[in-house]
PDB file of C-alpha atoms and ligand atoms in Angstrom:
ATOM      1  CA  MET Z  48      -1.272 -27.207  17.147  1.00 54.00           C
ATOM      2  CA  ILE Z  49      -0.078 -23.717  16.308  1.00 64.00           C
ATOM      3  CA  HIS Z  50      -0.742 -21.126  18.987  1.00 85.00           C
ATOM      4  CA  LEU Z  51      -2.990 -18.243  17.915  1.00 89.00           C
ATOM      5  CA  GLN Z  52      -0.421 -15.690  19.021  1.00 91.00           C
ATOM      6  CA  GLU Z  53       2.088 -17.167  16.583  1.00 93.00           C
ATOM      7  CA  ILE Z  54      -0.457 -16.802  13.795  1.00 94.00           C
ATOM      8  CA  TYR Z  55      -1.125 -13.167  14.769  1.00 95.00           C
ATOM      9  CA  GLU Z  56       2.652 -12.498  14.921  1.00 95.00           C
ATOM     10  CA  SER Z  57       3.175 -13.933  11.465  1.00 95.00           C
ATOM     11  CA  LEU Z  58       0.304 -11.872  10.011  1.00 96.00           C
ATOM     12  CA  ILE Z  59       1.584  -8.680  11.637  1.00 96.00           C
ATOM     13  CA  ASP Z  60       5.173  -9.285  10.474  1.00 96.00           C
ATOM     14  CA  GLN Z  61       3.891  -9.633   6.923  1.00 96.00           C
ATOM     15  CA  ILE Z  62       1.716  -6.495   7.133  1.00 95.00           C
ATOM     16  CA  VAL Z  63       4.617  -4.405   8.495  1.00 93.00           C
ATOM     17  CA  ASP Z  64       6.938  -5.838   5.863  1.00 93.00           C
ATOM     18  CA  LYS Z  65       4.737  -5.767   2.750  1.00 93.00           C
ATOM     19  CA  GLY Z  66       1.443  -4.040   3.590  1.00 94.00           C
ATOM     20  CA  TYR Z  67      -0.491  -7.308   3.305  1.00 96.00           C
ATOM     21  CA  ALA Z  68      -0.573 -10.765   4.877  1.00 97.00           C
ATOM     22  CA  VAL Z  69      -1.792 -14.237   3.956  1.00 97.00           C
ATOM     23  CA  GLY Z  70      -2.533 -16.884   6.592  1.00 96.00           C
ATOM     24  CA  ASP Z  71      -4.114 -20.298   6.355  1.00 94.00           C
ATOM     25  CA  ALA Z  72      -4.969 -21.155   9.973  1.00 89.00           C
ATOM     26  CA  PHE Z  73      -6.823 -18.128  11.364  1.00 93.00           C
ATOM     27  CA  LEU Z  74      -9.986 -20.061  12.297  1.00 96.00           C
ATOM     28  CA  LYS Z  75     -10.564 -23.648  13.368  1.00 95.00           C
ATOM     29  CA  GLU Z  76     -12.195 -26.092  10.987  1.00 96.00           C
ATOM     30  CA  ASP Z  77     -15.470 -26.377  12.923  1.00 96.00           C
ATOM     31  CA  THR Z  78     -15.808 -22.576  13.087  1.00 97.00           C
ATOM     32  CA  LEU Z  79     -15.220 -22.355   9.339  1.00 98.00           C
ATOM     33  CA  ASN Z  80     -17.867 -25.028   8.748  1.00 98.00           C
ATOM     34  CA  GLY Z  81     -20.365 -23.289  11.043  1.00 98.00           C
ATOM     35  CA  LEU Z  82     -19.906 -19.952   9.284  1.00 98.00           C
ATOM     36  CA  PHE Z  83     -20.100 -21.561   5.851  1.00 98.00           C
ATOM     37  CA  ASN Z  84     -23.346 -23.364   6.699  1.00 98.00           C
ATOM     38  CA  GLN Z  85     -24.800 -20.085   7.959  1.00 98.00           C
ATOM     39  CA  LEU Z  86     -23.836 -18.410   4.672  1.00 98.00           C
ATOM     40  CA  LEU Z  87     -25.562 -21.172   2.692  1.00 98.00           C
ATOM     41  CA  THR Z  88     -28.672 -20.822   4.852  1.00 98.00           C
ATOM     42  CA  LEU Z  89     -28.764 -17.070   4.180  1.00 98.00           C
ATOM     43  CA  GLN Z  90     -28.371 -17.715   0.482  1.00 97.00           C
ATOM     44  CA  GLU Z  91     -31.144 -20.320   0.381  1.00 97.00           C
ATOM     45  CA  SER Z  92     -33.527 -17.980   2.194  1.00 96.00           C
ATOM     46  CA  ASP Z  93     -32.699 -15.140  -0.229  1.00 95.00           C
ATOM     47  CA  LYS Z  94     -31.103 -12.947   2.457  1.00 96.00           C
ATOM     48  CA  MET Z  95     -27.951 -12.163   0.442  1.00 95.00           C
ATOM     49  CA  LYS Z  96     -28.441  -8.799  -1.319  1.00 93.00           C
ATOM     50  CA  ALA Z  97     -26.533  -7.042  -4.106  1.00 91.00           C
ATOM     51  CA  ALA Z  98     -23.684  -4.979  -2.683  1.00 86.00           C
ATOM     52  CA  GLY Z  99     -23.366  -1.265  -3.351  1.00 81.00           C
ATOM     53  CA  VAL Z 100     -20.488   0.929  -4.427  1.00 76.00           C
ATOM     54  CA  GLY Z 101     -19.306   3.976  -2.458  1.00 69.00           C
ATOM     55  CA  GLN Z 102     -20.838   5.418   0.684  1.00 62.00           C
ATOM     56  CA  LEU Z 103     -23.725   7.585   1.822  1.00 50.00           C
ATOM     57  CA  THR Z 104     -25.077   9.533  -1.162  1.00 51.00           C
ATOM     58  CA  GLU Z 105     -22.658   7.756  -3.489  1.00 51.00           C
ATOM     59  CA  HIS Z 106     -24.124   4.373  -2.605  1.00 58.00           C
ATOM     60  CA  GLU Z 107     -25.459   2.545  -5.623  1.00 67.00           C
ATOM     61  CA  VAL Z 108     -25.492  -0.923  -7.056  1.00 73.00           C
ATOM     62  CA  ASN Z 109     -23.246  -1.112 -10.105  1.00 81.00           C
ATOM     63  CA  LYS Z 110     -22.701  -4.577 -11.534  1.00 81.00           C
ATOM     64  CA  SER Z 111     -20.004  -3.352 -13.931  1.00 87.00           C
ATOM     65  CA  ILE Z 112     -17.855  -2.602 -10.845  1.00 90.00           C
ATOM     66  CA  ARG Z 113     -18.841  -5.357  -8.404  1.00 92.00           C
ATOM     67  CA  GLY Z 114     -21.266  -8.267  -8.634  1.00 94.00           C
ATOM     68  CA  ASP Z 115     -21.209  -9.797  -5.169  1.00 95.00           C
ATOM     69  CA  LYS Z 116     -24.148 -10.432  -2.825  1.00 96.00           C
ATOM     70  CA  ILE Z 117     -23.713  -9.694   0.847  1.00 96.00           C
ATOM     71  CA  HIS Z 118     -25.284 -10.011   4.289  1.00 97.00           C
ATOM     72  CA  TRP Z 119     -23.872  -8.122   7.287  1.00 97.00           C
ATOM     73  CA  LEU Z 120     -22.953  -9.975  10.485  1.00 97.00           C
ATOM     74  CA  THR Z 121     -24.082  -8.431  13.772  1.00 96.00           C
ATOM     75  CA  LYS Z 122     -22.096  -7.854  16.956  1.00 95.00           C
ATOM     76  CA  ASN Z 123     -24.842  -9.256  19.208  1.00 95.00           C
ATOM     77  CA  SER Z 124     -25.368 -12.457  17.226  1.00 96.00           C
ATOM     78  CA  LYS Z 125     -26.927 -15.450  19.016  1.00 96.00           C
ATOM     79  CA  ILE Z 126     -25.217 -17.877  16.644  1.00 96.00           C
ATOM     80  CA  SER Z 127     -22.267 -19.536  18.399  1.00 96.00           C
ATOM     81  CA  PHE Z 128     -19.949 -19.589  15.375  1.00 97.00           C
ATOM     82  CA  GLU Z 129     -20.550 -15.891  14.726  1.00 98.00           C
ATOM     83  CA  GLN Z 130     -19.834 -15.160  18.405  1.00 97.00           C
ATOM     84  CA  LEU Z 131     -16.574 -17.122  18.124  1.00 96.00           C
ATOM     85  CA  PHE Z 132     -15.679 -15.230  14.979  1.00 97.00           C
ATOM     86  CA  ASN Z 133     -16.422 -11.846  16.590  1.00 98.00           C
ATOM     87  CA  ARG Z 134     -14.365 -12.758  19.652  1.00 96.00           C
ATOM     88  CA  GLN Z 135     -11.419 -13.783  17.558  1.00 96.00           C
ATOM     89  CA  ILE Z 136     -11.597 -10.564  15.540  1.00 97.00           C
ATOM     90  CA  GLU Z 137     -11.546  -8.657  18.850  1.00 97.00           C
ATOM     91  CA  ALA Z 138      -8.508 -10.629  20.039  1.00 96.00           C
ATOM     92  CA  TYR Z 139      -6.674 -10.051  16.764  1.00 97.00           C
ATOM     93  CA  SER Z 140      -7.528  -6.313  16.902  1.00 97.00           C
ATOM     94  CA  ALA Z 141      -6.235  -6.057  20.479  1.00 96.00           C
ATOM     95  CA  TYR Z 142      -3.022  -7.788  19.428  1.00 95.00           C
ATOM     96  CA  LEU Z 143      -2.622  -5.394  16.494  1.00 96.00           C
ATOM     97  CA  ASN Z 144      -3.223  -2.392  18.756  1.00 96.00           C
ATOM     98  CA  ARG Z 145      -0.577  -3.559  21.224  1.00 94.00           C
ATOM     99  CA  SER Z 146       2.100  -4.503  18.720  1.00 92.00           C
ATOM    100  CA  CYS Z 147       1.574  -1.842  16.040  1.00 91.00           C
ATOM    101  CA  PHE Z 148       0.284   1.084  18.133  1.00 90.00           C
ATOM    102  CA  LEU Z 149      -2.976   1.134  16.209  1.00 93.00           C
ATOM    103  CA  SER Z 150      -6.284   2.306  17.656  1.00 94.00           C
ATOM    104  CA  ILE Z 151      -8.744  -0.216  16.248  1.00 97.00           C
ATOM    105  CA  ASN Z 152     -11.978   0.075  18.221  1.00 97.00           C
ATOM    106  CA  ASP Z 153     -14.617  -1.265  15.856  1.00 97.00           C
ATOM    107  CA  PHE Z 154     -15.167  -3.764  13.062  1.00 98.00           C
ATOM    108  CA  GLU Z 155     -17.752  -4.689  10.429  1.00 97.00           C
ATOM    109  CA  PHE Z 156     -18.044  -7.901   8.435  1.00 98.00           C
ATOM    110  CA  HIS Z 157     -20.372  -9.344   5.836  1.00 97.00           C
ATOM    111  CA  TYR Z 158     -20.926 -12.755   4.327  1.00 98.00           C
ATOM    112  CA  THR Z 159     -20.177 -12.587   0.631  1.00 98.00           C
ATOM    113  CA  CYS Z 160     -21.071 -14.615  -2.437  1.00 98.00           C
ATOM    114  CA  TYR Z 161     -19.872 -13.823  -5.944  1.00 97.00           C
ATOM    115  CA  PRO Z 162     -22.143 -15.777  -8.329  1.00 97.00           C
ATOM    116  CA  PRO Z 163     -20.557 -17.226 -11.503  1.00 97.00           C
ATOM    117  CA  GLY Z 164     -19.479 -14.495 -13.949  1.00 97.00           C
ATOM    118  CA  THR Z 165     -19.093 -11.769 -11.286  1.00 96.00           C
ATOM    119  CA  PHE Z 166     -15.989  -9.860 -10.160  1.00 96.00           C
ATOM    120  CA  TYR Z 167     -14.908  -6.683  -8.353  1.00 96.00           C
ATOM    121  CA  LYS Z 168     -12.840  -4.230 -10.399  1.00 95.00           C
ATOM    122  CA  LYS Z 169      -9.578  -2.769  -9.061  1.00 96.00           C
ATOM    123  CA  HIS Z 170     -10.252  -0.434  -6.113  1.00 95.00           C
ATOM    124  CA  ILE Z 171      -9.151   0.761  -2.666  1.00 95.00           C
ATOM    125  CA  ASP Z 172     -11.375   0.008   0.339  1.00 94.00           C
ATOM    126  CA  ARG Z 173     -11.147   3.255   2.282  1.00 89.00           C
ATOM    127  CA  PHE Z 174     -13.797   5.862   1.446  1.00 79.00           C
ATOM    128  CA  GLN Z 175     -12.967   9.529   0.760  1.00 77.00           C
ATOM    129  CA  SER Z 176     -15.552  10.681   3.277  1.00 77.00           C
ATOM    130  CA  ASP Z 177     -14.857   8.128   6.014  1.00 83.00           C
ATOM    131  CA  ARG Z 178     -11.305   7.155   6.816  1.00 88.00           C
ATOM    132  CA  SER Z 179     -12.154   4.761   9.632  1.00 93.00           C
ATOM    133  CA  ARG Z 180     -11.227   1.570   7.765  1.00 94.00           C
ATOM    134  CA  ILE Z 181      -7.694   0.606   8.833  1.00 95.00           C
ATOM    135  CA  LEU Z 182      -7.299  -3.012   7.740  1.00 97.00           C
ATOM    136  CA  SER Z 183      -9.299  -5.096   5.272  1.00 97.00           C
ATOM    137  CA  LEU Z 184      -9.710  -8.764   6.101  1.00 98.00           C
ATOM    138  CA  ILE Z 185     -11.126 -11.496   3.898  1.00 98.00           C
ATOM    139  CA  LEU Z 186     -11.658 -15.096   4.939  1.00 98.00           C
ATOM    140  CA  TYR Z 187     -12.292 -17.503   2.082  1.00 98.00           C
ATOM    141  CA  LEU Z 188     -14.837 -20.317   2.301  1.00 98.00           C
ATOM    142  CA  ASN Z 189     -14.352 -22.224  -0.945  1.00 98.00           C
ATOM    143  CA  LYS Z 190     -14.124 -25.947  -0.295  1.00 96.00           C
ATOM    144  CA  ASP Z 191     -12.034 -27.780  -2.912  1.00 95.00           C
ATOM    145  CA  TRP Z 192     -11.184 -24.586  -4.814  1.00 98.00           C
ATOM    146  CA  LYS Z 193      -9.193 -25.539  -7.921  1.00 98.00           C
ATOM    147  CA  LYS Z 194      -7.437 -23.728 -10.753  1.00 97.00           C
ATOM    148  CA  GLY Z 195     -10.006 -22.737 -13.340  1.00 98.00           C
ATOM    149  CA  ASP Z 196     -12.627 -21.860 -10.706  1.00 98.00           C
ATOM    150  CA  GLY Z 197     -11.386 -18.247 -10.957  1.00 98.00           C
ATOM    151  CA  GLY Z 198     -12.157 -15.534  -8.418  1.00 98.00           C
ATOM    152  CA  GLU Z 199      -8.540 -15.027  -7.377  1.00 98.00           C
ATOM    153  CA  ILE Z 200      -7.787 -11.779  -5.555  1.00 98.00           C
ATOM    154  CA  VAL Z 201      -5.050  -9.673  -7.135  1.00 98.00           C
ATOM    155  CA  LEU Z 202      -3.117  -7.306  -4.873  1.00 98.00           C
ATOM    156  CA  TYR Z 203      -1.235  -4.340  -6.321  1.00 98.00           C
ATOM    157  CA  PRO Z 204       1.467  -3.341  -3.813  1.00 95.00           C
ATOM    158  CA  LEU Z 205       3.071   0.048  -4.569  1.00 89.00           C
ATOM    159  CA  ASN Z 206       6.199  -0.323  -6.710  1.00 88.00           C
ATOM    160  CA  GLU Z 207       6.001  -4.131  -6.582  1.00 92.00           C
ATOM    161  CA  PRO Z 208       4.708  -6.728  -9.009  1.00 96.00           C
ATOM    162  CA  GLU Z 209       1.100  -7.752  -8.520  1.00 98.00           C
ATOM    163  CA  VAL Z 210       0.335 -10.734  -6.296  1.00 98.00           C
ATOM    164  CA  ILE Z 211      -2.357 -13.287  -7.197  1.00 98.00           C
ATOM    165  CA  ILE Z 212      -3.915 -15.223  -4.293  1.00 98.00           C
ATOM    166  CA  GLU Z 213      -6.214 -18.233  -4.632  1.00 98.00           C
ATOM    167  CA  PRO Z 214      -9.407 -17.951  -2.500  1.00 98.00           C
ATOM    168  CA  LYS Z 215      -8.965 -21.322  -0.803  1.00 98.00           C
ATOM    169  CA  TRP Z 216     -10.949 -22.698   2.140  1.00 98.00           C
ATOM    170  CA  GLY Z 217      -9.803 -21.184   5.456  1.00 97.00           C
ATOM    171  CA  ARG Z 218      -7.321 -18.773   3.891  1.00 98.00           C
ATOM    172  CA  MET Z 219      -7.230 -15.252   5.279  1.00 97.00           C
ATOM    173  CA  VAL Z 220      -5.910 -12.164   3.507  1.00 98.00           C
ATOM    174  CA  CYS Z 221      -5.393  -8.942   5.444  1.00 98.00           C
ATOM    175  CA  PHE Z 222      -4.103  -5.610   4.116  1.00 97.00           C
ATOM    176  CA  LYS Z 223      -3.998  -1.882   4.713  1.00 95.00           C
ATOM    177  CA  SER Z 224      -7.323  -0.434   3.598  1.00 95.00           C
ATOM    178  CA  ASP Z 225      -5.949   2.993   2.694  1.00 93.00           C
ATOM    179  CA  GLU Z 226      -3.159   2.083   0.312  1.00 91.00           C
ATOM    180  CA  LEU Z 227      -3.443  -1.346  -1.248  1.00 96.00           C
ATOM    181  CA  ALA Z 228      -5.349  -1.495  -4.535  1.00 97.00           C
ATOM    182  CA  HIS Z 229      -6.833  -4.898  -5.299  1.00 98.00           C
ATOM    183  CA  GLU Z 230      -9.410  -6.645  -7.455  1.00 98.00           C
ATOM    184  CA  VAL Z 231     -11.401  -9.868  -7.628  1.00 98.00           C
ATOM    185  CA  LEU Z 232     -11.008 -11.691 -10.946  1.00 98.00           C
ATOM    186  CA  PRO Z 233     -14.151 -13.111 -12.555  1.00 98.00           C
ATOM    187  CA  THR Z 234     -15.278 -16.286 -10.851  1.00 98.00           C
ATOM    188  CA  ASN Z 235     -16.649 -19.333 -12.677  1.00 98.00           C
ATOM    189  CA  VAL Z 236     -18.309 -20.852  -9.614  1.00 98.00           C
ATOM    190  CA  ASN Z 237     -20.094 -19.436  -6.556  1.00 98.00           C
ATOM    191  CA  ARG Z 238     -17.255 -17.793  -4.608  1.00 98.00           C
ATOM    192  CA  TYR Z 239     -17.815 -17.579  -0.846  1.00 98.00           C
ATOM    193  CA  SER Z 240     -16.115 -15.485   1.816  1.00 98.00           C
ATOM    194  CA  ILE Z 241     -16.477 -13.299   4.867  1.00 98.00           C
ATOM    195  CA  THR Z 242     -15.241  -9.795   4.154  1.00 98.00           C
ATOM    196  CA  GLY Z 243     -14.699  -6.953   6.551  1.00 97.00           C
ATOM    197  CA  TRP Z 244     -12.771  -4.123   8.071  1.00 97.00           C
ATOM    198  CA  LEU Z 245     -11.012  -3.360  11.325  1.00 97.00           C
ATOM    199  CA  LYS Z 246     -11.817   0.263  12.049  1.00 96.00           C
ATOM    200  CA  SER Z 247     -10.672   3.192  14.088  1.00 95.00           C
ATOM    201  CA  VAL Z 248     -13.773   5.248  14.707  1.00 92.00           C
ATOM    202  CA  ASN Z 249     -13.090   8.757  15.954  1.00 85.00           C
ATOM    203  CA  SER Z 250     -14.048  12.258  14.912  1.00 67.00           C
ATOM    204  CA  GLU Z 251     -10.866  12.846  12.909  1.00 69.00           C
ATOM    205  CA  ASN Z 252     -11.621   9.952  10.614  1.00 64.00           C
ATOM    206  CA  ILE Z 253     -15.099  11.079   9.722  1.00 58.00           C
ATOM    207  CA  ILE Z 254     -15.096  14.011   7.369  1.00 53.00           C
ATOM    208  CA  GLN Z 255     -18.408  15.796   7.305  1.00 49.00           C
ATOM    209  CA  LEU Z 256     -19.947  16.003   3.886  1.00 46.00           C
ATOM    210  CA  ILE Z 257     -20.860  19.632   3.239  1.00 44.00           C
ATOM    211  CA  ASP Z 258     -23.071  20.247   0.227  1.00 39.00           C
TER     212      ASP Z 258
HETATM  213  C1  LIG B 533     -13.980  -6.010  -1.140  1.00 56.21           C
HETATM  214  C2  LIG B 533     -12.936  -6.840  -1.779  1.00 56.21           C
HETATM  215  C3  LIG B 533     -11.842  -8.977  -2.073  1.00 56.21           C
HETATM  216  C4  LIG B 533     -12.127 -10.451  -2.067  1.00 56.21           C
HETATM  217  O1  LIG B 533     -15.038  -6.554  -0.764  1.00 56.21           O
HETATM  218  O2  LIG B 533     -13.759  -4.792  -0.996  1.00 56.21           O
HETATM  219  O3  LIG B 533     -12.064  -6.279  -2.368  1.00 56.21           O
HETATM  220  O4  LIG B 533     -11.175 -11.225  -2.300  1.00 56.21           O
HETATM  221  N1  LIG B 533     -12.956  -8.189  -1.649  1.00 56.21           N
HETATM  222  O5  LIG B 533     -13.257 -10.840  -1.845  1.00 56.21           O
HETATM  223 NI1  LIG B 534     -11.887  -4.325  -1.613  1.00 56.21          NI
END
């Protein structure tokens, strides 16, 4: 069994080297299954809602930009698999802070489903008015994903050819929220994931909106 610290090291080496990282063993199989079942339960009870674009006053639902449905996880969840997930995100953040001199002190994650025919056009995750998002992290929950299912994520590293990543079960993609443009190609099947951000919340990162 691979030690978690080795997985964190590998992810961090990749981020320092290329600005993004791909890892296939971030969470254990039973945690993945628990989270996936919770996502399906939310979907069946109609708790997944259309995601918006932008922030604060800019927030609006725009299906020509993104078509996913989301449900936010909470920090004080009573669900054991969500607690495990939150704890592991905290451990990974602490490791990043120590080894990269970052100041991550918060995170936010949502369950995500892209229904067939939906996508997310090329964009950057950090808002103009709120610079607290440091790293984006997506964990894919697509059992038996196969070519033709679509929904690949395309990363556009600066001055490098684009990188296409298949959204396979258990795979994790992590990248710098402020600089890496990316998009989700149209999916032909329900495309499941947990999507979120490791954040550094302090007054310098929040720019007051003055009308
Ligand atoms: C996002 C996003 C990528 C993916 O939610 O901002 O770019 O692969 N998601 O789901
Ligand atoms: Ni994004």
